[in-house]
Coordinates of C-alpha atoms in Angstrom, one line a residue:
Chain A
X1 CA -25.8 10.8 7.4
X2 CA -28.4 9.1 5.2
X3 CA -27.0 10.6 1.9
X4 CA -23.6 9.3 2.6
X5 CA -24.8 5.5 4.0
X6 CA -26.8 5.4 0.6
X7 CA -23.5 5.8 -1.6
X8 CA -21.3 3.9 0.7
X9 CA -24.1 1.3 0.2
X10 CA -24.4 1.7 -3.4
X11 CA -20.7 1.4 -3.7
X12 CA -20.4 -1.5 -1.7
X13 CA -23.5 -3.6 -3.5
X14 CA -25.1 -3.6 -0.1
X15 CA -28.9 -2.9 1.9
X16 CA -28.8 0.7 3.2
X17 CA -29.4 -1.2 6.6
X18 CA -26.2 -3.4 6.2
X19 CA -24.1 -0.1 6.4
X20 CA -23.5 0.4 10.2
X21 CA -23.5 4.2 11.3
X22 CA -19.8 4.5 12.2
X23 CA -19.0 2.7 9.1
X24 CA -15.2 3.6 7.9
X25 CA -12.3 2.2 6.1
X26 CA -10.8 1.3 9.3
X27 CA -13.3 -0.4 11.4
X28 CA -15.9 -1.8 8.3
X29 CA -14.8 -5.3 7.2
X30 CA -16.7 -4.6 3.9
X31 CA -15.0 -1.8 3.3
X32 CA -12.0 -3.3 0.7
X33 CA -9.8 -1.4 -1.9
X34 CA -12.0 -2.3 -4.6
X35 CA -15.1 -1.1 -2.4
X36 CA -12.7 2.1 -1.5
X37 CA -13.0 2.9 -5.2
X38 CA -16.2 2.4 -6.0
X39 CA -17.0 4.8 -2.9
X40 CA -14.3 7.5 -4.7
X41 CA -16.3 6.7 -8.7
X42 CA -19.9 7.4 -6.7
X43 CA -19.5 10.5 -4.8
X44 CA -17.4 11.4 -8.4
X45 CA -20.6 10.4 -10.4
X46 CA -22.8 12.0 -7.4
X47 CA -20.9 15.9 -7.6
X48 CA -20.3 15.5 -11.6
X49 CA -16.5 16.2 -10.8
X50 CA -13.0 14.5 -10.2
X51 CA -12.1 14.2 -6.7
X52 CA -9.4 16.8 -5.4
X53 CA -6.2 15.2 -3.5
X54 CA -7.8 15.9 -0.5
X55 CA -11.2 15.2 -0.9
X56 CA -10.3 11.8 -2.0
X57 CA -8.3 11.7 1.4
X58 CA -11.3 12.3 3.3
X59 CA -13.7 9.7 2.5
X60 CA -12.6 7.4 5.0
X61 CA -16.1 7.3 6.9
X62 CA -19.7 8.4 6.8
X63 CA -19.1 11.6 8.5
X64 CA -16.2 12.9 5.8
X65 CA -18.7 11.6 3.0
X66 CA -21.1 13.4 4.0
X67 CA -19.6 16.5 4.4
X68 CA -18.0 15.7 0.6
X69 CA -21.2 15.7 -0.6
X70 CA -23.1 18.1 1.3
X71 CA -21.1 21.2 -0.2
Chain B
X1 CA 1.4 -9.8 13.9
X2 CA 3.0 -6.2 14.8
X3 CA 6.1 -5.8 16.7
X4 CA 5.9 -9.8 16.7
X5 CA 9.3 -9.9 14.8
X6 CA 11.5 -12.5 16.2
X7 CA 13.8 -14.5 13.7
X8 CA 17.5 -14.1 13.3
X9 CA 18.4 -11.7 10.7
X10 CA 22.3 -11.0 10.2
X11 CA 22.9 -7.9 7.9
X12 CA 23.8 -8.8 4.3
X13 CA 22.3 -12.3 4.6
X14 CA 19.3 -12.6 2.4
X15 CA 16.1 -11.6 4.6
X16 CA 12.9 -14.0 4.8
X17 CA 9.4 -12.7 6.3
X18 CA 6.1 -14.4 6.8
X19 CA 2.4 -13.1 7.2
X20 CA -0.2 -15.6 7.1
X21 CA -1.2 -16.1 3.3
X22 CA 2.7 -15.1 1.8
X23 CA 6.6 -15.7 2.1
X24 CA 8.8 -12.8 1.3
X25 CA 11.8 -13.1 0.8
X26 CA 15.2 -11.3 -1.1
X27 CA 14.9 -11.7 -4.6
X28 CA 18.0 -12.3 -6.7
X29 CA 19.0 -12.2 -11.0
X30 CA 17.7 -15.6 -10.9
X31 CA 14.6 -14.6 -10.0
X32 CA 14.2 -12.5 -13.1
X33 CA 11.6 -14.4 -14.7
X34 CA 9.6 -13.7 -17.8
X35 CA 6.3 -13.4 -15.0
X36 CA 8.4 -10.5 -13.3
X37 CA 9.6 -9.1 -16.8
X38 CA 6.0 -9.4 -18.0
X39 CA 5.2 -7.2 -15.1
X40 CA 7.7 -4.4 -15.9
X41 CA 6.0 -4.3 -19.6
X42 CA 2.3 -4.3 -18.1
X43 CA 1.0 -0.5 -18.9
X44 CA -1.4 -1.1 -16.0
X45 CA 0.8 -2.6 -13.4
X46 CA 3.4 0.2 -14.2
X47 CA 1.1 2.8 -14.6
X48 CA 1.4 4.7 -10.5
X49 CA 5.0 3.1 -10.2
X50 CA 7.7 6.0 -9.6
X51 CA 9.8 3.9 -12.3
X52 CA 6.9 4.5 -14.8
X53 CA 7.0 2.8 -17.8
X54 CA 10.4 2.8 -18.9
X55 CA 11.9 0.0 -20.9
X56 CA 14.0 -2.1 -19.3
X57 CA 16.1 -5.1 -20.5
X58 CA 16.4 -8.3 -18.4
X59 CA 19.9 -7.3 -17.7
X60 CA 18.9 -3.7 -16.3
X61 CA 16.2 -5.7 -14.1
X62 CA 18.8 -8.3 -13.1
X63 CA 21.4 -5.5 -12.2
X64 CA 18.4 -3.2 -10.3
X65 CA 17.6 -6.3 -8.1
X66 CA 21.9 -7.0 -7.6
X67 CA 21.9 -3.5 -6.2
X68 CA 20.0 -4.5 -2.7
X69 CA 22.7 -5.4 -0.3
X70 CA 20.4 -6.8 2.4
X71 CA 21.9 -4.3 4.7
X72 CA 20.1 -1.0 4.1
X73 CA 18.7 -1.6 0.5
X74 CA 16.1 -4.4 0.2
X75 CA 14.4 -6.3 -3.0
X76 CA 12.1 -8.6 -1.7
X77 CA 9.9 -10.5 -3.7
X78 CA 6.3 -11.7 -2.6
X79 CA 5.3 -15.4 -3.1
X80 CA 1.8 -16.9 -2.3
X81 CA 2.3 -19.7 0.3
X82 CA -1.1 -21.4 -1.7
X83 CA 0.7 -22.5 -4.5
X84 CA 0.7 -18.7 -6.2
X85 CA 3.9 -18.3 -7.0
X86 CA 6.1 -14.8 -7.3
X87 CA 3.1 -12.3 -7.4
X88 CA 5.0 -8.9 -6.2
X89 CA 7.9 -7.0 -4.7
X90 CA 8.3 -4.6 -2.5
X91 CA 12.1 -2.5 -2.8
X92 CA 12.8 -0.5 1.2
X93 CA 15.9 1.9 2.1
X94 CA 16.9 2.4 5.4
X95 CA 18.6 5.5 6.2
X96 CA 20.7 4.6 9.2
X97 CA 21.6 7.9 10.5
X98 CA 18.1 9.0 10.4
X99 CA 16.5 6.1 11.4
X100 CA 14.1 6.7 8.7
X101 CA 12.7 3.6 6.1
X102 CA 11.3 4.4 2.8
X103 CA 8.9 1.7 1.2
X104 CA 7.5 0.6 -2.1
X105 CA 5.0 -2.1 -3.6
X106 CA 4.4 -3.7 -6.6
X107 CA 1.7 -6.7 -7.0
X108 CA 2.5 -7.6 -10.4
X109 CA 0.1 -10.7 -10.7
X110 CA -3.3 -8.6 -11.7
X111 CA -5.3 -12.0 -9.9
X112 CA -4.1 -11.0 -6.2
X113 CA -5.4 -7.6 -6.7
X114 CA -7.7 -6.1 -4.4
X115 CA -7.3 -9.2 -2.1
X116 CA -5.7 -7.3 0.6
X117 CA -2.1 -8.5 -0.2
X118 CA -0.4 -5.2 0.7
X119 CA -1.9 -4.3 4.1
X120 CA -1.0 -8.4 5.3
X121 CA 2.6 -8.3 3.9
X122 CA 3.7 -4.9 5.3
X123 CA 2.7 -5.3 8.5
X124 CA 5.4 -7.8 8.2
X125 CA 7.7 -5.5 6.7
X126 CA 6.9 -2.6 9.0
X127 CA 7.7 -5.3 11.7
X128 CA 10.9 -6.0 10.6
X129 CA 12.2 -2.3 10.1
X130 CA 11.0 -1.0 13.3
X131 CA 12.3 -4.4 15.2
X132 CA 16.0 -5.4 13.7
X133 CA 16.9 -2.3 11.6
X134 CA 15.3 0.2 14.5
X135 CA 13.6 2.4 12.3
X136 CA 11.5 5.2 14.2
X137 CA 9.9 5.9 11.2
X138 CA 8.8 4.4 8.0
X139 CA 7.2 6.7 4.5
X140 CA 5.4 5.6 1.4
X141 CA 4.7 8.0 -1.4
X142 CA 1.5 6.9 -3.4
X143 CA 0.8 8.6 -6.4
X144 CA -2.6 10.1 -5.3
X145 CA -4.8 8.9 -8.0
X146 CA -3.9 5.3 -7.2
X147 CA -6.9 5.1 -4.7
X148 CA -5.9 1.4 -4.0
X149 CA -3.0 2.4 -2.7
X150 CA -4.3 5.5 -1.0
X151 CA -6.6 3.0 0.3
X152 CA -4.0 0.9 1.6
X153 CA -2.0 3.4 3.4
X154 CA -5.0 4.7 5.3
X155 CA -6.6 1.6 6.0
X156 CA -3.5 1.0 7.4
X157 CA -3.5 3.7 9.7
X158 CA -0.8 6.0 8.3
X159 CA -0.4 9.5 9.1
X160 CA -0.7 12.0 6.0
X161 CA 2.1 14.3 5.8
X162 CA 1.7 16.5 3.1
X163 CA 1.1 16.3 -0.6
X164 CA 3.5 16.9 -3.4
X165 CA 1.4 18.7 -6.1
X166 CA 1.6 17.6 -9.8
X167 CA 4.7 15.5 -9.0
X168 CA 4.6 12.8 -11.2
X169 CA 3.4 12.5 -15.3
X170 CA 1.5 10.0 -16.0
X171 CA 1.7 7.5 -19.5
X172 CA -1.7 9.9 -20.6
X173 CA 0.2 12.9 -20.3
X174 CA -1.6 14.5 -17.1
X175 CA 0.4 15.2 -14.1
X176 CA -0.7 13.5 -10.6
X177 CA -0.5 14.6 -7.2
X178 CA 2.1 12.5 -4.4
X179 CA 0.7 11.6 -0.8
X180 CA 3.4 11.2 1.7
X181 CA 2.3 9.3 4.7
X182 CA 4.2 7.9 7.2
X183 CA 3.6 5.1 9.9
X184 CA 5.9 6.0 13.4
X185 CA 7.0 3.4 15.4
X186 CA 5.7 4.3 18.6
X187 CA 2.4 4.1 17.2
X188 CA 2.7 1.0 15.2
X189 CA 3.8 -0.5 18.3
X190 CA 1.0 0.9 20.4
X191 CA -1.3 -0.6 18.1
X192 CA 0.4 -4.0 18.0
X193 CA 0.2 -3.7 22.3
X194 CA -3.9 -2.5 22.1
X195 CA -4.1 -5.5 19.5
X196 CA -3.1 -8.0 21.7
X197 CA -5.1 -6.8 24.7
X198 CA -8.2 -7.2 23.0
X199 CA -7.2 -10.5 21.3
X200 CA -6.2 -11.6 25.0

């Protein structure tokens, strides 16, 4: 989950090692509203597209990031 | 603080909560100020409200809040113990016969954005409708390109229902997508339980 750790790290202004592997919007003290969009405007920026409903939905931790961005 | 809701409350009587940063408490006309007006007329404040953006006079707004009875219908307005000030509202129905509470948010003041107002002052609501008013279960409908809302909702751990396509026009003309979530009591107050064992 590399790939995904680099944007949520991007998003969140952070070191790629300050991102903890089970990093999510629940459990990640760093991870704010204002971090929640930046993560939403990356993986946007990162596909070239707007977010569907869902998708948006998913990107609550590193593993639905990745998959977001792995299609 | 869930399921932590212990002061007297007697229906109809104006309704006071407390989370650690903010007092809420039932708004009334006089607390119609130019601040809350000014919020009403704010195209970005307004802009994922189900109200929209309609123009409203002071009277409409001092009328809309007279229309919570304290009983099932609640205006509350949030005030920063810090010396903040009025810097939102939340409005809540309870349906009674259901036993099912519908919930929405406004933070007006654009300086106590993305400082994690919501999530502290509705666990203090969400405390008080699933203590005194006995709600088993409590929705909020989030227009789905708010992401700070989204945000709030799931970082608050509420289920996702369904979503209402194209359900509500925007100011720009495009149409947005409705989340419903919902939060039951049984697992707001399992939470609440695991909370305080591992604070213990």
């Amino acid at each position: 989950m590399s790939a995904a750790k680099e944007l949520v790290a991007e998003a969140f202004e952070l070191h790629f090692e300050d991102v903890p592997d089970d990093a999510s919007i629940e459990s990640f003290d760093a991870w704010d509203s204002l971090g929640h969009m930046r993560i939403v405007t990356v993986i946007e920026a990162h596909l070239g597209r707007a977010l569907e409903t869902e998708e948006v939905l998913s990107a609550v931790d590193l593993a639905g990031i990745e998959k977001l961005i792995d299609r | 603080m869930i399921g932590s809701y212990t002061a007297p409350w007697t229906p109809g009587a104006p309704l006071h909560l407390e989370s650690e940063r903010f007092v809420l408490r039932s708004l009334g006309p006089v607390d119609v100020t130019d601040d809350y007006l000014g919020w009403l007329s704010d195209a970005e404040v307004t802009r994922f409200l189900h109200s929209g953006g309609r123009r409203r006079s002071k009277a409409d707004v001092e009328a809309y809040v007279a229309r919570h009875d304290n009983k099932t219908a609640f205006h509350l307005g949030i005030f920063a113990k810090d010396g903040g000030g009025h810097i939102g509202n939340y409005s809540f129905s309870c349906d009674l016969v259901h036993r099912v509470g519908q919930i929405n948010v406004m933070v007006g003041d654009r300086g106590w954005w993305k400082k994690r107002v919501v999530g502290e002052t509705r666990a203090a609501i969400l405390d008080f409708l699933f203590g005194p008013m006995d709600m088993l279960k409590v929705i909020g409908t989030p227009y789905a390109r708010n992401v700070a809302a989204v945000y709030n909702y799931q970082s608050q751990r509420f289920k996702i229902e369904g979503v209402l396509r194209d359900h509500r026009l925007l100011s720009d003309g495009t149409r947005s997508d409705v989340i419903c979530f919902a939060m039951f009591r049984a697992d707001w107050l399992a939470r609440g339980r695991a909370d305080q064992a591992t604070s213990a």
